[in-house]
Coordinates of C-alpha atoms and ligand atoms in Angstrom, one line a residue:
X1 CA -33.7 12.5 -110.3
X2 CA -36.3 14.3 -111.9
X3 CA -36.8 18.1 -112.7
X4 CA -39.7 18.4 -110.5
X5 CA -38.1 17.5 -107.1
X6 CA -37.3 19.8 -104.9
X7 CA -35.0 20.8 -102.2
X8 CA -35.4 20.7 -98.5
X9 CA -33.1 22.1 -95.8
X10 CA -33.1 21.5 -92.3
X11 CA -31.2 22.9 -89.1
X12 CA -31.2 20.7 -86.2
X13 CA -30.2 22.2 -82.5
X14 CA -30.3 20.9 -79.5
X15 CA -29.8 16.7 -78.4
X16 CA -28.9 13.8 -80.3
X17 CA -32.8 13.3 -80.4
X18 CA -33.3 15.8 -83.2
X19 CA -30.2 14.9 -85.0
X20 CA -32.1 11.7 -85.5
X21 CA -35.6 13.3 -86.0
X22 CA -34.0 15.6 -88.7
X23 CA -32.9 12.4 -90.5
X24 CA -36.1 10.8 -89.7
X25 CA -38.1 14.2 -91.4
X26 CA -35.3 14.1 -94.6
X27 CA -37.1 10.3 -94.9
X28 CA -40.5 11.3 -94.8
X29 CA -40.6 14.1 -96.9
X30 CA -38.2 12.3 -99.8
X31 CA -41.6 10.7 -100.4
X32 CA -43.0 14.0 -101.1
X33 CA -40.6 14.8 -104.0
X34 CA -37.8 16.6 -101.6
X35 CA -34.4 15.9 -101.5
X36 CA -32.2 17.3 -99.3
X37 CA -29.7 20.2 -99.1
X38 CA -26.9 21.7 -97.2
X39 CA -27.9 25.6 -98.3
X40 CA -30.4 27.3 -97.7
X41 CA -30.7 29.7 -100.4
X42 CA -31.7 26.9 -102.9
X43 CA -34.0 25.3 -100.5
X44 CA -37.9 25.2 -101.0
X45 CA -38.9 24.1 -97.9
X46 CA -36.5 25.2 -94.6
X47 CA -37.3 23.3 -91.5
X48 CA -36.0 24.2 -88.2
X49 CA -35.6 21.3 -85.8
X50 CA -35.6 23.5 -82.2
X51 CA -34.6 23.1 -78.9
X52 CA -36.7 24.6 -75.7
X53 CA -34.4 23.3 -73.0
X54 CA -32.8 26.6 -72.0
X55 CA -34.0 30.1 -72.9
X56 CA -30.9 30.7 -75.4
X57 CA -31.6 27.7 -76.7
X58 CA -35.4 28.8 -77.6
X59 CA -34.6 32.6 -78.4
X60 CA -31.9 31.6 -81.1
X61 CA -35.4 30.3 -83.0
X62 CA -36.4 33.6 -83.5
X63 CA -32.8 35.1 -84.8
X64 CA -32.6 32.3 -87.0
X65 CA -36.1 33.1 -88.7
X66 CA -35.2 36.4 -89.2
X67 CA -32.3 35.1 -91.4
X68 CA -34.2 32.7 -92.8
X69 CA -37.1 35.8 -93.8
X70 CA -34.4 37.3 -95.8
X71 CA -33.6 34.2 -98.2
X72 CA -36.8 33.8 -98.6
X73 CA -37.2 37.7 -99.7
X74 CA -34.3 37.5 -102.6
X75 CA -35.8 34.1 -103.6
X76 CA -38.8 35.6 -104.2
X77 CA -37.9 38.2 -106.3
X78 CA -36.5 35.5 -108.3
X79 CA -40.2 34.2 -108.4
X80 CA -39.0 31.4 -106.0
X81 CA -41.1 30.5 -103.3
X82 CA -40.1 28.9 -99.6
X83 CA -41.7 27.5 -96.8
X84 CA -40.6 28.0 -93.9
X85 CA -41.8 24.9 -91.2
X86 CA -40.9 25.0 -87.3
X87 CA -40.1 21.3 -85.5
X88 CA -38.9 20.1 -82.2
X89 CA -39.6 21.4 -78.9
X90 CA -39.8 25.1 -79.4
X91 CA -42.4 24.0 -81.6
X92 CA -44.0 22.2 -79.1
X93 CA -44.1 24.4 -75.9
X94 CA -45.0 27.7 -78.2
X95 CA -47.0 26.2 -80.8
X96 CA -49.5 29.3 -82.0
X97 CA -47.3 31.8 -80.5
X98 CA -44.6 31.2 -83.0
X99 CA -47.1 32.0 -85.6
X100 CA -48.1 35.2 -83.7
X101 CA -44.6 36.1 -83.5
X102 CA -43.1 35.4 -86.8
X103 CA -46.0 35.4 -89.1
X104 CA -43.6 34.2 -92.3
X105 CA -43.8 30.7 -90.5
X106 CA -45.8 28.2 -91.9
X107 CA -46.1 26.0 -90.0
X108 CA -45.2 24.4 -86.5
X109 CA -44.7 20.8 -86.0
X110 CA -44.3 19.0 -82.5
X111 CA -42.2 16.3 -82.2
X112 CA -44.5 13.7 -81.8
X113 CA -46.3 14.5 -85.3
X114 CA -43.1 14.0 -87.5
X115 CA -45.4 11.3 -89.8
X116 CA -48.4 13.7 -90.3
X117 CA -45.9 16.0 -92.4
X118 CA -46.7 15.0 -95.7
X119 CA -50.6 15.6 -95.3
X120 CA -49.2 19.3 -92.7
X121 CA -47.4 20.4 -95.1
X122 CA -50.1 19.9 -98.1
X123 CA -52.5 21.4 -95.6
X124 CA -49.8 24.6 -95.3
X125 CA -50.2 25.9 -98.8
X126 CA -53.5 26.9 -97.8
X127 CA -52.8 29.0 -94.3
X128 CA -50.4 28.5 -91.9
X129 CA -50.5 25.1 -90.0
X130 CA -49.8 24.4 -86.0
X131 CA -50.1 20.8 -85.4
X132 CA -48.8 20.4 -81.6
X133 CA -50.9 17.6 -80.3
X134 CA -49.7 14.0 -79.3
X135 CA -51.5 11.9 -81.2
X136 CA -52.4 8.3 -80.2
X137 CA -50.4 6.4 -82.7
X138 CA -46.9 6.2 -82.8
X139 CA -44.6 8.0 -85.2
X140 CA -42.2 5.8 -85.8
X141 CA -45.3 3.1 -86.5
X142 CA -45.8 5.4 -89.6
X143 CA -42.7 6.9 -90.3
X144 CA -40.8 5.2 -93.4
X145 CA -37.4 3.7 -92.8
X146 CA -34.7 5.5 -93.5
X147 CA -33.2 5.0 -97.1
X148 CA -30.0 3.2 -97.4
X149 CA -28.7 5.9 -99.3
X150 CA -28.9 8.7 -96.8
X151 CA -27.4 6.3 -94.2
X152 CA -25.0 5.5 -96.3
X153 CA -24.1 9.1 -96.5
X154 CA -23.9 9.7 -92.9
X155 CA -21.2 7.0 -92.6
X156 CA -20.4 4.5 -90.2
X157 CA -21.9 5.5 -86.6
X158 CA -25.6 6.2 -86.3
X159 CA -28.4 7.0 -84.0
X160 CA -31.0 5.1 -82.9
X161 CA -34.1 6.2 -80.9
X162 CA -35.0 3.4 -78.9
X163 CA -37.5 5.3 -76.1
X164 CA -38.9 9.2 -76.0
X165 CA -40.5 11.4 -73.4
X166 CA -40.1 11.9 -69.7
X167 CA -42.2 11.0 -66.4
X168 CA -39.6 12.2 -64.3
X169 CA -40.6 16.0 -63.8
X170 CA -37.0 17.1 -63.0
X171 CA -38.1 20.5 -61.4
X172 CA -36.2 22.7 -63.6
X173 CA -36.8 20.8 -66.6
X174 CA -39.2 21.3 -69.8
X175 CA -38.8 17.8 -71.7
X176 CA -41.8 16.1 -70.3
X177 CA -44.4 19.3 -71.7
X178 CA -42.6 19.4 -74.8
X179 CA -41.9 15.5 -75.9
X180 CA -44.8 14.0 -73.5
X181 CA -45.1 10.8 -71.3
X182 CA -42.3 8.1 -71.6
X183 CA -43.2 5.7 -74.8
X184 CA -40.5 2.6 -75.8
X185 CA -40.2 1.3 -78.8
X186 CA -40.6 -2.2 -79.4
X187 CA -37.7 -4.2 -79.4
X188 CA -38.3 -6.1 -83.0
X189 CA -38.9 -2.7 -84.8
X190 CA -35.5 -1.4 -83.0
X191 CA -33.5 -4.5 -84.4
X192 CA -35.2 -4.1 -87.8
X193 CA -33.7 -0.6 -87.9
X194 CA -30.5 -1.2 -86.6
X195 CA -30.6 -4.5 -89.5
X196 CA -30.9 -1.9 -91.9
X197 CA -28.3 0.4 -90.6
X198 CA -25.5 -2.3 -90.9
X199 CA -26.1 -2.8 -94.0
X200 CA -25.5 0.2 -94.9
X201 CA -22.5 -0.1 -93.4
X202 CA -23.2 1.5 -89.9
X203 CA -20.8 -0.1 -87.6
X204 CA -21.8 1.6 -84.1
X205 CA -25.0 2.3 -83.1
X206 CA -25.6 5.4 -80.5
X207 CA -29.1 4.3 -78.6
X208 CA -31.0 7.8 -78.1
X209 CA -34.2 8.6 -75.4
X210 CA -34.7 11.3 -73.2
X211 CA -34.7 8.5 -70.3
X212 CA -33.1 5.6 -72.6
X213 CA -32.4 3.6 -69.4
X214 CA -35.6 3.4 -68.3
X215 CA -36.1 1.4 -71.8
X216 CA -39.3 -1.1 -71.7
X217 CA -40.5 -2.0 -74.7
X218 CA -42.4 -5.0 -75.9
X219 CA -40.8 -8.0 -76.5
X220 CA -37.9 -7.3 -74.2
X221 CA -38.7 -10.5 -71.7
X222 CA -38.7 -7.6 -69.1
X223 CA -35.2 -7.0 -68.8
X224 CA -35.6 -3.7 -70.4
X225 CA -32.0 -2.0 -71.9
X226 CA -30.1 -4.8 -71.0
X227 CA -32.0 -7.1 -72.8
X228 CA -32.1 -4.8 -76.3
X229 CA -28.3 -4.4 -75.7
X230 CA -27.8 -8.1 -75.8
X231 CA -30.0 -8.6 -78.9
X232 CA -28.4 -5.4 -80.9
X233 CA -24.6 -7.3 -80.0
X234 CA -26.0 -10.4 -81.9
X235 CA -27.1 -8.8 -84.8
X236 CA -24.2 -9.4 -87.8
X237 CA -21.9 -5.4 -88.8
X238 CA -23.2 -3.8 -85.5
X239 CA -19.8 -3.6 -83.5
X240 CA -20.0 -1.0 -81.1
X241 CA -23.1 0.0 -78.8
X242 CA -23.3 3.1 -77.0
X243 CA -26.9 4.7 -75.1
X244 CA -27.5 8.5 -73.9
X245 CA -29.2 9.7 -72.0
X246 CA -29.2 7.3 -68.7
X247 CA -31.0 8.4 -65.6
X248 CA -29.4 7.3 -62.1
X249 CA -32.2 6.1 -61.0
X250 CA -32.9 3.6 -63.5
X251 CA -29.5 2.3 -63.7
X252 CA -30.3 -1.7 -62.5
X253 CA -28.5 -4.8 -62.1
X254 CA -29.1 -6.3 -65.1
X255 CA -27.8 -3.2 -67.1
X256 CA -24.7 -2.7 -64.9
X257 CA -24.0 -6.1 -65.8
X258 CA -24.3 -5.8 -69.8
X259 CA -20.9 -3.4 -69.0
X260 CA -19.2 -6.2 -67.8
X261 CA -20.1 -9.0 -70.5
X262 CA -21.3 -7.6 -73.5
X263 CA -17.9 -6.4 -75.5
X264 CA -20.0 -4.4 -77.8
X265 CA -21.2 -2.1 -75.1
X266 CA -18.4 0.7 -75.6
X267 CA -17.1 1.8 -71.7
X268 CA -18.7 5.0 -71.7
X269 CA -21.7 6.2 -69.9
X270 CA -23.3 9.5 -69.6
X271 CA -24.5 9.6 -66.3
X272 CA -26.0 13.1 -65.3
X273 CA -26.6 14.3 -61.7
X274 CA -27.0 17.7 -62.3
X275 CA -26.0 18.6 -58.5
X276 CA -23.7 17.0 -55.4
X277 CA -25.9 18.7 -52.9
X278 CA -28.3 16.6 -51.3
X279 CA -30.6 19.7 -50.2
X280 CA -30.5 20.7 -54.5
X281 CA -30.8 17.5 -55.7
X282 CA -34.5 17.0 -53.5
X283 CA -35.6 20.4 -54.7
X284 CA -34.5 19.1 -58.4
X285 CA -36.9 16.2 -57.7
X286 CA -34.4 14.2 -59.0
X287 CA -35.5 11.4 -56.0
X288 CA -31.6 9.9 -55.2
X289 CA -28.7 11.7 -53.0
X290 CA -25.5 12.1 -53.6
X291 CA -24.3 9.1 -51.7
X292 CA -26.6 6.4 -54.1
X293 CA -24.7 8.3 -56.7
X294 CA -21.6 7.4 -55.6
X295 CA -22.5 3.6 -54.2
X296 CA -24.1 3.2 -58.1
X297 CA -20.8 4.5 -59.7
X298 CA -18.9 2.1 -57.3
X299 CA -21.1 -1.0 -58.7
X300 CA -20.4 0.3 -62.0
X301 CA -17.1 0.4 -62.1
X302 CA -16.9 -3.0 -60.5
X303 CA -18.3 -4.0 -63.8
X304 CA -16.4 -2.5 -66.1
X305 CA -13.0 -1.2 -63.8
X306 CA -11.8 1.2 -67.6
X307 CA -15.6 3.2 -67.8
X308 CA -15.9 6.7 -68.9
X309 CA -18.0 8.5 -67.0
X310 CA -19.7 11.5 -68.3
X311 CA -22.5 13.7 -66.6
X312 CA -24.8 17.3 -67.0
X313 CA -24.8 19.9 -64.4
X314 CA -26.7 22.9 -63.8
X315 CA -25.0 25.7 -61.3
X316 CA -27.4 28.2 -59.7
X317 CA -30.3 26.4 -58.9
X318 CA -32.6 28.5 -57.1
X319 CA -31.7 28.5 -53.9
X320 CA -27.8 27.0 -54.4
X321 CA -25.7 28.2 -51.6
X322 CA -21.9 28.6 -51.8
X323 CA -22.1 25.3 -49.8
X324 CA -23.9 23.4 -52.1
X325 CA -22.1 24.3 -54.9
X326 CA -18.7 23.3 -52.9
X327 CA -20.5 19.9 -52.3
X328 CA -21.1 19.8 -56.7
X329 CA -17.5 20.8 -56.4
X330 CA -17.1 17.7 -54.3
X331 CA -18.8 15.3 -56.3
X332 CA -17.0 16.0 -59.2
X333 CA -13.2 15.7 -57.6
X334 CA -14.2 12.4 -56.1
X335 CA -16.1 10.5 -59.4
X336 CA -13.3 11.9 -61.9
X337 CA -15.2 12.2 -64.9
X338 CA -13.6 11.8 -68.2
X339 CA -15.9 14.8 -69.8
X340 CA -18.7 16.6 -68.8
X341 CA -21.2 19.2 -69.4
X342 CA -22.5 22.2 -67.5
X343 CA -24.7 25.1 -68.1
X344 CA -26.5 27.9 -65.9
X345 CA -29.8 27.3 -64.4
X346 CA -32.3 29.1 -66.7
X347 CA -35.7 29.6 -65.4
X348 CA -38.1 27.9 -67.9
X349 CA -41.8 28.9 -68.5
X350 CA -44.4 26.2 -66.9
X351 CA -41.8 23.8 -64.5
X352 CA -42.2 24.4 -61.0
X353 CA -38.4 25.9 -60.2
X354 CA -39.1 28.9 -62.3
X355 CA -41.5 29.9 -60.0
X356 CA -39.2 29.1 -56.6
X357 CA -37.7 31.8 -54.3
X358 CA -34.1 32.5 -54.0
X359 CA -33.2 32.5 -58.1
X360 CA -29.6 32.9 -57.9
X361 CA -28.0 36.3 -59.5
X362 CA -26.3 36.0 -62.8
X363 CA -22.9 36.8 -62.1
X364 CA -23.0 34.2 -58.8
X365 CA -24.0 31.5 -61.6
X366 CA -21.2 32.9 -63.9
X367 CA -18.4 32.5 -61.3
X368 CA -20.1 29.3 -60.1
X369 CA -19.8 28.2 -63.9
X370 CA -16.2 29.3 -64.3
X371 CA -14.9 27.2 -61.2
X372 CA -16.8 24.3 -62.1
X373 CA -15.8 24.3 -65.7
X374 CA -12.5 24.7 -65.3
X375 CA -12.7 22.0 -62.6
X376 CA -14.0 19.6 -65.7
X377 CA -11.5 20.6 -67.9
X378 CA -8.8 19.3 -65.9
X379 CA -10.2 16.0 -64.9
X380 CA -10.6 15.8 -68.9
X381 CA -7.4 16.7 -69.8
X382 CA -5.8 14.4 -66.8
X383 CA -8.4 11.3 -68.4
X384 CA -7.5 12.2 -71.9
X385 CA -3.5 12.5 -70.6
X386 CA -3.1 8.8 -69.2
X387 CA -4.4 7.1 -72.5
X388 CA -0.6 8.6 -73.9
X389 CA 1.3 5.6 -75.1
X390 CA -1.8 2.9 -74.7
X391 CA -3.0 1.3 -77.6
X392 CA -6.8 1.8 -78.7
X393 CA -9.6 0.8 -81.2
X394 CA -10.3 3.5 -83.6
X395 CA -13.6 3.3 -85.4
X396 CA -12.1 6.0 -88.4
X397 CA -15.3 8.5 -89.4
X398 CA -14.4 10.8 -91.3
X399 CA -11.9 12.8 -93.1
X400 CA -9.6 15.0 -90.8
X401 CA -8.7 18.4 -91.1
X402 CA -5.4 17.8 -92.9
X403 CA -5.3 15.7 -95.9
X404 CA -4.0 11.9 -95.3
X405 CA -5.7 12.1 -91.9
X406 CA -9.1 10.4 -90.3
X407 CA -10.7 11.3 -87.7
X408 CA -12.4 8.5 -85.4
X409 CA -13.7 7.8 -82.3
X410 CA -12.1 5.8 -79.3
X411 CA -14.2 3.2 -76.8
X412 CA -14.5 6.4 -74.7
X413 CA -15.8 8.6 -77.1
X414 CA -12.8 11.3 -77.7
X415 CA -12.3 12.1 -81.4
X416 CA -9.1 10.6 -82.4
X417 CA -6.8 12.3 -85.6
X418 CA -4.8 9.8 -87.4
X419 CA -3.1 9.7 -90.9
X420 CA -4.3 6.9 -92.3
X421 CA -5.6 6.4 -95.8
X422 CA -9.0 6.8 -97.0
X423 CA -9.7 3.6 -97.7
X424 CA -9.9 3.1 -94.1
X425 CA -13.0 4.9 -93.5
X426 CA -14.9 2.6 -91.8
X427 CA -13.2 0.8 -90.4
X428 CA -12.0 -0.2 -86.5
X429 CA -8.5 -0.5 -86.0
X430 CA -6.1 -0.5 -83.6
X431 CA -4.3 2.6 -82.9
X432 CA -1.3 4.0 -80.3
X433 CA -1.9 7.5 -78.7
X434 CA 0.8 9.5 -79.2
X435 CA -0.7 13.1 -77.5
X436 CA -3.4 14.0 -76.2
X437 CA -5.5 17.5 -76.5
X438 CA -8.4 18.9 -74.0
X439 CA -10.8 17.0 -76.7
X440 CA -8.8 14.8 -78.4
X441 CA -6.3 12.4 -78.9
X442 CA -3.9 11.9 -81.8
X443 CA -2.2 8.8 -82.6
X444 CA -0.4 6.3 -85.5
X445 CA -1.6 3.3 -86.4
X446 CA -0.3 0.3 -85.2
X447 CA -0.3 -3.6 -86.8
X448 CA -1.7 -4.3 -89.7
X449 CA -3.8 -1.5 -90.4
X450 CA -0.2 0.5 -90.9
X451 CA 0.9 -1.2 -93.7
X452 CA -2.0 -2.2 -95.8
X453 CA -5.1 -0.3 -95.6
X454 CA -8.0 -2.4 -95.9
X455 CA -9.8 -1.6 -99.1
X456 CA -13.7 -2.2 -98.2
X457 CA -14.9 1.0 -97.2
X458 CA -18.3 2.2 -96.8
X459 CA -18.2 5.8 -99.3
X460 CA -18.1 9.3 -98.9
X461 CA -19.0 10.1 -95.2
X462 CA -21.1 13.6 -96.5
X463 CA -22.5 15.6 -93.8
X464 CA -26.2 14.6 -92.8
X465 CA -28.5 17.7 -91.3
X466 CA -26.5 20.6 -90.1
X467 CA -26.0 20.5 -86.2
X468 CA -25.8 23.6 -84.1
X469 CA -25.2 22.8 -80.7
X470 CA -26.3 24.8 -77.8
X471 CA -24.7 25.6 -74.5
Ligands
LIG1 N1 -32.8 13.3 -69.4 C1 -31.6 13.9 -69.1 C2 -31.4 15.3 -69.4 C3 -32.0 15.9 -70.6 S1 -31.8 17.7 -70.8 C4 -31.3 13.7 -67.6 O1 -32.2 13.5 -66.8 O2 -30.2 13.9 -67.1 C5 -30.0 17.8 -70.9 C6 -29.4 18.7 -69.8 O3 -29.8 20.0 -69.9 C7 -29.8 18.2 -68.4 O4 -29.1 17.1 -68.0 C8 -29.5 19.5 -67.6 O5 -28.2 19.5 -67.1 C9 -29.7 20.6 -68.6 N2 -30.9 21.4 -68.4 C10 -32.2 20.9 -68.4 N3 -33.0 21.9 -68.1 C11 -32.2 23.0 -67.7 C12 -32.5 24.3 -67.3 N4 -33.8 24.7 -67.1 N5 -31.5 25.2 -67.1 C13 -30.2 24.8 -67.3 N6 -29.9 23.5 -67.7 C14 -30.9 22.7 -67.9
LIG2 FE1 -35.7 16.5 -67.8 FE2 -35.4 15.2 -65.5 FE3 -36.7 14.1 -67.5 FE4 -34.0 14.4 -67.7 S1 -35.1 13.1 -66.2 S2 -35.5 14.8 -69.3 S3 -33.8 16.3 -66.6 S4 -37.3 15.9 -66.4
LIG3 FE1 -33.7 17.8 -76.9 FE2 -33.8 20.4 -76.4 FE3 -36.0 19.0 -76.8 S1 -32.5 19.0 -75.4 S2 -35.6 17.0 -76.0 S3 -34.4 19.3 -78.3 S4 -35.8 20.7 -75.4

C-alpha cells in the first residue's frame, strides 16, 4: 500500500499446526507494517516456523540458516538489511542455543508467544531476543483475526486450531516440552473464526491440535469435539469438517457418533497407533493395546461403514523385536488403512526412550521401514483402486498441473485432477473416478457441473506460507 511497508517471508515445516501458526504470524505482523512474500531475497524480515519432532526435522534449521546468512550477505551489500527470526518447536526446545549456534539469528520465538512478536521484534533491533517461556495468557486471546484478504488468498479449505499442547508423555515424543500442557480453545471464539472463514469463502474447515480429540473447551456443555463439530455444521458456507490429530484413547461415544449423523463430518480419520505390539505400545506409554484398537475401529466403522482410516507409525523402537514389528505388520493388514504415515524412531533429547536400552541399529529400522512402507502403499493403492467408476464430491482447490484442470479433494482426502473450468474453483461437485494413482484419483465431471460451470467462485487460490514437509 504504502512505500514504507515491508516484506516478510516465512517457511513453515513440520504439522498442519504451523501451517496455521505461520498464517496466524503473517496476521500479526501485517499490523507492524509487513506484508508478506513468497522470496526470500526481497524479504526484510525471514521467519522460520520449525519442527523438533525428529532430529532431521530439527538439523534442517540449521542448513536452512546457512542459506538464509547468504541472502542476507548480498542484501546487505545492497545496503539492505534482514532479520532473521526462529519460531515453532526448534525454537522452543533450543531456545538460547540457537543463538549460540547461529549467532546471525535474531531472535527465537516459542510457539506459545506468537502475540508478543510485535513488541519481540521491536525489542530485536537492539540485541538478539529469545522469548521461550509460556506465558499465562493465551495467544490466540491476543492474536488479531486473520484478514479476509489473506484467507481469501488461501482458497477454499482452511485450518483451524481448536486445542494445543500435550499431557500424554508418549515416551518417544517431544511435543509436550516444546508446545506445553493441553489448553482448548473456547468454543464461541472457534465459531467466530470459522464465521469469518466462510465468508471468505472457506468451504471446509480442517480442525488442528496436537490431541484435537481430547477437545474441552468452554462452553462445549461437556461433550467436548462432538459438541464443537455439531455447532461448526450449523454455521451457514462451512460444508465439510475434517479434525487431526485424534488420539485412540480419547476417541468416545459421543464423537464416534458425530461420524454417523453429522453429514459435514468428512469420513476420514487419522487415527495413529504408532505400534501393533502390545509389549511397544506399553513402553510407548501410549496406555491402550492393540486389541482396544481394533474393538474402537470396529465401533467406528459401525458408525460410519465408508471411513478412511489413516494412522502414524514409528519402526525401531528401542527394544522392537522382529516379532513386534511382525505384530505392526499385523495390525496394519487387518485395519486396511486407506493411507498412512511412518518414519524411524529417532532418539530425541529430554523424552525418556532416548535414554532406554536396546536402541535398534539403523539398517534393522531401514528394512523394518521398507516392508512396512511398501505394506502401506498397497493397502493405499488397493483403497484408492475400488473408488474406480464410483461417483464422488469434489471440493475443486486449486489449479492443476495442466491447464483446463482442478485439482480437489475427495470425502477421503485423495487429491483429485479433473478438467473443469476455472470458474469452478470453489466449488463441490460431483465427480466419477475414472483412474486412480498411489495418491490420487483422476476423474470427469458428472451432472450439472459438466455442462455449465457455476460462475461464483471465490478468486485466485495463491499460495499461503511455503510448506516443507518432513519425513
Ligand atoms: N499427537 C499425535 C502425534 C503427533 S507427532 C499422536 O499422538 O498420534 C506426529 C507423528 O510423528 C507421531 O504420530 C509419530 O508417529 C511421529 N513421531 C513422534 N516422535 C517421534 C520420534 N521420536 N521418532 C520418530 N517418529 C516420531
Ligand atoms: Fe506426542 Fe504422544 Fe502427545 Fe501425540 S499423544 S503429541 S505422540 S506425546
Ligand atoms: Fe508440529 Fe513438529 Fe512441533 S510436528 S508440534 S512442529 S515438533
Amino acid at each position: 500500500m504504502t512505500a514504507s511497508r515491508k516484506k516478510l517471508f516465512v517457511k513453515t515445516f513440520g504439522c498442519q499446526m504451523n501451517v496455521y501458526d505461520s498464517g496466524r504470524m503473517i496476521d500479526a505482523l501485517a499490523g507492524e507494517g509487513f506484508d508478506s512474500t513468497d522470496t526470500m531475497d526481497e524479504a526484510d524480515l525471514v521467519i522460520l516456523n520449525t519442527c523438533h519432532i525428529r532430529e532431521k526435522a530439527a538439523e534442517k534449521v540449521y542448513s536452512e540458516i546457512g542459506r538464509i546468512r547468504a541472502v542476507k550477505e548480498e542484501r546487505r551489500k545492497a545496503g539492505k538489511d534482514m532479520i532473521i527470526g526462529v519460531a515453532g518447536c526448534v525454537a522452543q526446545a533450543e531456545g538460547q542455543e540457537i543463538v549460540r549456534r547461529a549467532p546471525v539469528v535474531d531472535m527465537v520465538i516459542g510457539p506459545q508467544t506468537y502475540h508478543r512478536l510485535p513488541e519481540i521484534l521491536r525489542n530485536a533491533r537492539n540485541g538478539a531476543v529469545v522469548e521461550t517461556e509460556f506465558p499465562l495468557e493465551d495467544k490466540f486471546d491476543h492474536l488479531p483475526a486473520a484478514t479476509p484478504t489473506r484467507l481469501r488468498k488461501a482458497g477454499p479449505t482452511a485450518f483451524l486450531t481448536i486445542q494445543e499442547g500435550c499431557d500424554k508423555f508418549c515416551t518417544f515424543c517431544v511435543v509436550p516440552y516444546t508446545r506445553g500442557s493441553e489448553v482448548s480453545r473456547p468454543l464461541s471464539a472457534i465459531l467466530a473464526e470459522a464465521r469469518r472463514q466462510a465468508d471468505a469463502g472457506v468451504r471446509e474447515i480442517t480442525l488442528l491440535g496436537q490431541n484435537v480429540n481430547a477437545y474441552h473447551g468452554e462452553g462445549d456443555k461437556g461433550r467436548g469435539l462432538a459438541g464443537l463439530v455439531e455447532a461448526l455444521a450449523a454455521v451457514d458456507g462451512i460444508e465439510r469438517i475434517r479434525y487431526t490429530t485424534s488420539h485412540p484413547r480419547d476417541m468416545d461415544d459421543d464423537l464416534i457418533a458425530t461420524h454417523r449423523d453429522i453429514p459435514e463430518l468428512m469420513p476420514y480419520l487419522h487415527l495413529p497407533v504408532q505400534s501393533g505390539s502390545d509389549r511397544i505400545l506399553a513402553a510407548m506409554n501410549r496406555k491402550h493395546g492393540r486389541e482396544e484398537y481394533f474393538e474402537l475401529i470396529d465401533r467406528i466403522r459401525a458408525a460410519r461403514p465408508d471411513i478412511a482410516m489413516s494412522g502414524d507409525f514409528i519402526v525401531g523402537f528401542p527394544g522392537e523385536t522382529d516379532a513386534d514389528f511382525e505384530d505392526t505388520m499385523d495390525l496394519v493388514r487387518r485395519v486396511g488403512y486407506a493411507q498412512a504415515y511412518s518414519f524411524k524412531y529417532s532418539p530425541r533429547p529430554g523424552t525418556p526412550a532416548a535414554a532406554m536400552d536396546d536402541q535398534v541399529p539403523e539398517p534393522v529400522m531401514k528394512e523394518r521401514l521398507a516392508a512396512l512402507q511398501a505394506l502401506i502403499e498397497e493397502g493405499q493403492r488397493a483403497f484408492n483402486a475400488a473408488l474406480i467408476g464410483r461417483t464422488l464430491s469434489v471440493l475443486l482447490e486449486k489449479p492443476g498441473r495442466k491447464p483446463g484442470q482442478l485439482v480437489g479433494r475427495s470425502p477421503y482426502l485423495q487429491p483429485v485432477n479433473i478438467d473443469a473450468p476455472d470458474a469452478l474453483r470453489g466449488e463441490i461437485v460431483d465427480v466419477r473416478i475414472t483412474s486412480a494413482g498411489r495418491n490420487s484419483l483422476f476423474a470427469e465431471l458428472t451432472g450439472d457441473a459438466a455442462t455449465t460451470g457455476r460462475l461464483d467462485s471465490d478468486g485466485p487460490g495463491a499460495a499461503g506460507p511455503t510448506m516443507e514437509a518432513v519425513s
